[in-house]
Short mmCIF file of C-alpha atoms in Angstrom, two decimals:
data_model
loop_
_atom_site.label_atom_id
_atom_site.label_comp_id
_atom_site.label_asym_id
_atom_site.label_seq_id
_atom_site.Cartn_x
_atom_site.Cartn_y
_atom_site.Cartn_z
CA MET A 1 68.38 96.51 89.68
CA PRO A 2 70.53 99.68 89.46
CA SER A 3 73.27 99.99 86.84
CA LEU A 4 76.90 101.04 87.05
CA PRO A 5 78.36 104.10 85.35
CA ALA A 6 80.87 103.34 82.60
CA ALA A 7 84.14 104.95 81.53
CA VAL A 8 87.07 104.26 79.24
CA LEU A 9 90.76 104.20 80.12
CA ARG A 10 91.52 107.40 78.21
CA ASP A 11 88.93 109.29 80.30
CA PRO A 12 90.13 108.91 83.91
CA ALA A 13 87.94 111.81 85.01
CA ALA A 14 84.80 109.79 84.21
CA LEU A 15 86.17 106.79 86.09
CA ALA A 16 87.00 108.97 89.09
CA GLU A 17 83.50 110.47 89.03
CA GLY A 18 81.90 107.02 88.92
CA LEU A 19 83.99 105.81 91.85
CA ASP A 20 83.35 108.98 93.84
CA GLN A 21 79.59 108.96 93.34
CA HIS A 22 78.81 105.23 93.23
CA GLY A 23 81.83 103.42 94.69
CA ALA A 24 82.17 101.37 91.49
CA CYS A 25 82.48 101.90 87.76
CA LEU A 26 82.79 99.80 84.61
CA LEU A 27 85.91 100.33 82.51
CA LEU A 28 84.99 99.49 78.93
CA GLY A 29 87.54 98.28 76.40
CA PHE A 30 90.15 97.47 79.02
CA PRO A 31 92.00 95.27 78.39
CA ASP A 32 91.62 95.82 74.66
CA ALA A 33 91.15 92.88 72.28
CA SER A 34 94.85 92.19 71.70
CA ALA A 35 95.73 92.55 75.39
CA THR A 36 92.84 90.27 76.36
CA LEU A 37 94.07 87.63 73.93
CA ALA A 38 97.63 87.90 75.24
CA LEU A 39 96.56 87.74 78.89
CA ARG A 40 94.34 84.73 78.21
CA GLY A 41 97.22 83.01 76.44
CA ALA A 42 99.55 83.73 79.36
CA LEU A 43 96.99 82.36 81.81
CA ARG A 44 96.47 79.22 79.74
CA LEU A 45 100.22 78.64 79.59
CA LEU A 46 100.56 78.98 83.36
CA GLN A 47 97.63 76.63 83.77
CA ALA A 48 99.11 74.03 81.41
CA ASP A 49 102.47 74.20 83.20
CA GLY A 50 100.86 73.64 86.60
CA HIS A 51 101.67 77.09 88.00
CA LEU A 52 98.17 77.92 89.26
CA ARG A 53 97.44 77.23 92.91
CA ALA A 54 94.20 77.03 94.87
CA ALA A 55 93.57 80.47 96.34
CA GLU A 56 93.47 81.05 100.09
CA VAL A 57 91.51 83.45 102.27
CA GLY A 58 92.64 85.79 105.04
CA ARG A 59 96.20 86.52 106.04
CA GLY A 60 98.52 86.01 108.98
CA ARG A 61 97.00 83.63 111.54
CA SER A 62 93.71 83.49 109.62
CA HIS A 63 95.40 82.62 106.29
CA GLN A 64 93.97 79.30 105.14
CA LEU A 65 92.73 77.24 102.22
CA ARG A 66 88.92 77.13 102.26
CA ILE A 67 87.56 75.86 98.95
CA ALA A 68 83.99 76.03 100.31
CA ILE A 69 84.42 79.84 100.50
CA ARG A 70 86.68 80.48 97.53
CA GLY A 71 87.12 78.12 94.57
CA ASP A 72 89.50 79.85 92.18
CA ASP A 73 93.07 78.93 91.20
CA THR A 74 95.49 81.86 90.99
CA ARG A 75 99.01 82.97 90.10
CA TRP A 76 100.42 86.36 91.13
CA MET A 77 101.74 88.56 88.32
CA ASP A 78 105.45 89.34 88.55
CA ALA A 79 108.50 89.81 86.36
CA ASP A 80 108.30 86.16 85.26
CA SER A 81 104.66 86.33 84.14
CA GLY A 82 105.39 87.54 80.59
CA THR A 83 104.99 90.70 78.57
CA ALA A 84 101.17 90.74 78.71
CA ALA A 85 101.25 90.79 82.51
CA THR A 86 103.97 93.46 82.52
CA ALA A 87 101.87 95.68 80.24
CA TYR A 88 98.80 95.14 82.40
CA LEU A 89 100.68 96.12 85.55
CA ALA A 90 102.04 99.23 83.78
CA ALA A 91 98.47 100.24 82.87
CA LEU A 92 97.46 99.78 86.51
CA CYS A 93 100.34 102.03 87.58
CA ASN A 94 99.15 104.76 85.22
CA LEU A 95 95.60 104.34 86.46
CA ARG A 96 96.73 104.57 90.07
CA VAL A 97 98.49 107.87 89.40
CA ALA A 98 95.43 109.24 87.58
CA MET A 99 93.04 108.26 90.41
CA ASN A 100 95.35 109.72 93.05
CA ARG A 101 95.36 113.05 91.21
CA ARG A 102 91.57 113.19 91.16
CA LEU A 103 90.48 111.42 94.35
CA PHE A 104 93.54 111.85 96.64
CA LEU A 105 93.47 108.20 97.67
CA GLY A 106 97.15 107.92 98.62
CA MET A 107 97.72 104.73 96.63
CA GLU A 108 101.40 103.87 96.12
CA GLU A 109 101.57 100.39 94.60
CA GLU A 110 99.65 97.84 92.60
CA GLU A 111 99.34 94.06 92.62
CA ALA A 112 97.41 91.59 90.48
CA HIS A 113 96.95 87.90 89.89
CA PHE A 114 95.52 85.66 87.22
CA ALA A 115 92.41 83.77 88.34
CA CYS A 116 90.68 80.71 86.95
CA TYR A 117 87.31 79.62 88.34
CA PRO A 118 86.36 76.08 87.27
CA ALA A 119 82.71 75.53 86.35
CA GLY A 120 80.64 75.63 89.52
CA ALA A 121 83.25 77.49 91.60
CA SER A 122 82.38 80.68 93.47
CA TYR A 123 83.74 83.15 96.02
CA HIS A 124 81.42 83.93 98.91
CA ARG A 125 80.50 87.47 99.97
CA HIS A 126 83.52 89.32 101.32
CA ARG A 127 85.55 92.54 101.30
CA ASP A 128 89.01 92.85 99.76
CA GLN A 129 90.27 94.84 102.74
CA PHE A 130 91.53 92.63 105.54
CA GLN A 131 90.10 93.12 109.04
CA ASP A 132 93.40 94.46 110.36
CA SER A 133 94.49 96.46 107.29
CA ASP A 134 93.06 99.10 104.97
CA THR A 135 96.01 99.12 102.55
CA ARG A 136 93.84 97.89 99.66
CA VAL A 137 92.02 100.97 98.41
CA LEU A 138 90.75 100.20 94.90
CA SER A 139 89.93 96.77 93.49
CA MET A 140 89.63 95.82 89.83
CA VAL A 141 88.58 92.69 87.98
CA SER A 142 89.37 92.33 84.26
CA TYR A 143 87.60 89.62 82.27
CA LEU A 144 89.23 87.36 79.66
CA ASN A 145 86.46 85.00 78.42
CA ASP A 146 85.05 85.38 74.91
CA ASP A 147 81.41 84.75 74.00
CA TRP A 148 80.03 84.93 77.53
CA LEU A 149 76.23 84.61 77.72
CA PRO A 150 73.93 85.52 80.62
CA GLU A 151 72.93 81.88 81.05
CA HIS A 152 76.57 81.02 81.81
CA GLY A 153 76.27 82.87 85.15
CA GLY A 154 79.53 83.77 86.89
CA ALA A 155 78.60 87.39 87.64
CA LEU A 156 80.46 89.61 90.08
CA ARG A 157 77.79 90.75 92.54
CA LEU A 158 78.47 94.11 94.17
CA TYR A 159 76.60 95.14 97.32
CA LEU A 160 76.41 98.92 96.88
CA PRO A 161 74.48 101.45 98.98
CA GLN A 162 72.12 102.02 96.04
CA GLY A 163 71.43 98.31 95.68
CA THR A 164 72.87 95.03 94.42
CA ILE A 165 74.51 95.05 90.97
CA ASP A 166 75.60 92.01 88.94
CA VAL A 167 78.40 92.37 86.38
CA LEU A 168 78.78 89.56 83.86
CA PRO A 169 82.37 88.57 82.93
CA HIS A 170 82.48 89.81 79.33
CA ALA A 171 85.95 89.92 77.74
CA GLY A 172 87.38 93.39 77.28
CA THR A 173 85.59 94.78 80.34
CA SER A 174 86.87 95.62 83.78
CA VAL A 175 85.02 96.71 86.88
CA ALA A 176 86.70 98.96 89.44
CA PHE A 177 85.32 99.39 92.96
CA LEU A 178 86.40 100.59 96.38
CA SER A 179 88.00 97.71 98.25
CA GLY A 180 85.75 98.10 101.30
CA ILE A 181 82.66 97.20 99.26
CA GLU A 182 81.23 93.74 99.86
CA HIS A 183 81.03 91.53 96.79
CA GLU A 184 80.92 87.90 95.69
CA VAL A 185 81.55 85.80 92.59
CA LEU A 186 78.57 83.68 91.58
CA PRO A 187 79.06 80.16 90.19
CA ALA A 188 79.17 79.70 86.40
CA THR A 189 78.39 76.82 84.10
CA ARG A 190 81.75 77.20 82.33
CA GLU A 191 85.32 78.04 83.27
CA ARG A 192 85.79 81.72 84.11
CA LEU A 193 89.11 83.51 83.43
CA SER A 194 90.05 86.90 84.82
CA VAL A 195 92.67 89.12 86.39
CA ALA A 196 92.08 90.47 89.88
CA ALA A 197 94.00 93.59 90.87
CA TRP A 198 94.37 95.99 93.78
CA LEU A 199 95.74 99.50 94.07
CA ARG A 200 97.19 99.91 97.53
CA LYS A 201 98.59 102.21 100.12
CA ARG A 202 101.87 101.06 101.64
CA ALA A 203 101.59 99.34 104.99
CA GLY A 204 102.55 101.61 107.85
#
């Protein structure tokens, strides 16, 4: 199985090179340990207060709840999501600007949501770009679980031209990939916590 290139947040040139050459790249140490702890705490609080909702697939007329396809519970990040979410969105904004400078992707906004996959839940093979829209340009998943072991499963499987790659959801790691790339989330034996994010062009 091929492997992904890796970069760190302070080296956007390496991230841009990985995306340009492979379509995907690991971002190590992001979020850092304190940010991961804060984001996990924010997610747990939203979960305890009943603010997570079963995620849906599609949009417009095809927008529907289909647990057989997608089994995570989510909550969009906004001004009411707390300081950890605000800091995460600010980091995404900086990353968007850095990738635009190097790859000329025309991205103008960012969005993200918390995601909780119960044990056994998955998300079938799909693309993040909708059939009628290419506004999502770059996708990112940031992992929040500590002490994740290979036997727990729950990998993000990327279907890249060079082959299939599985990324385990280790805390303090993110994976960035072009939003047109097919991918799926494999089921895990334990609850899986993450943040899913997209850097977007504005709709025309």
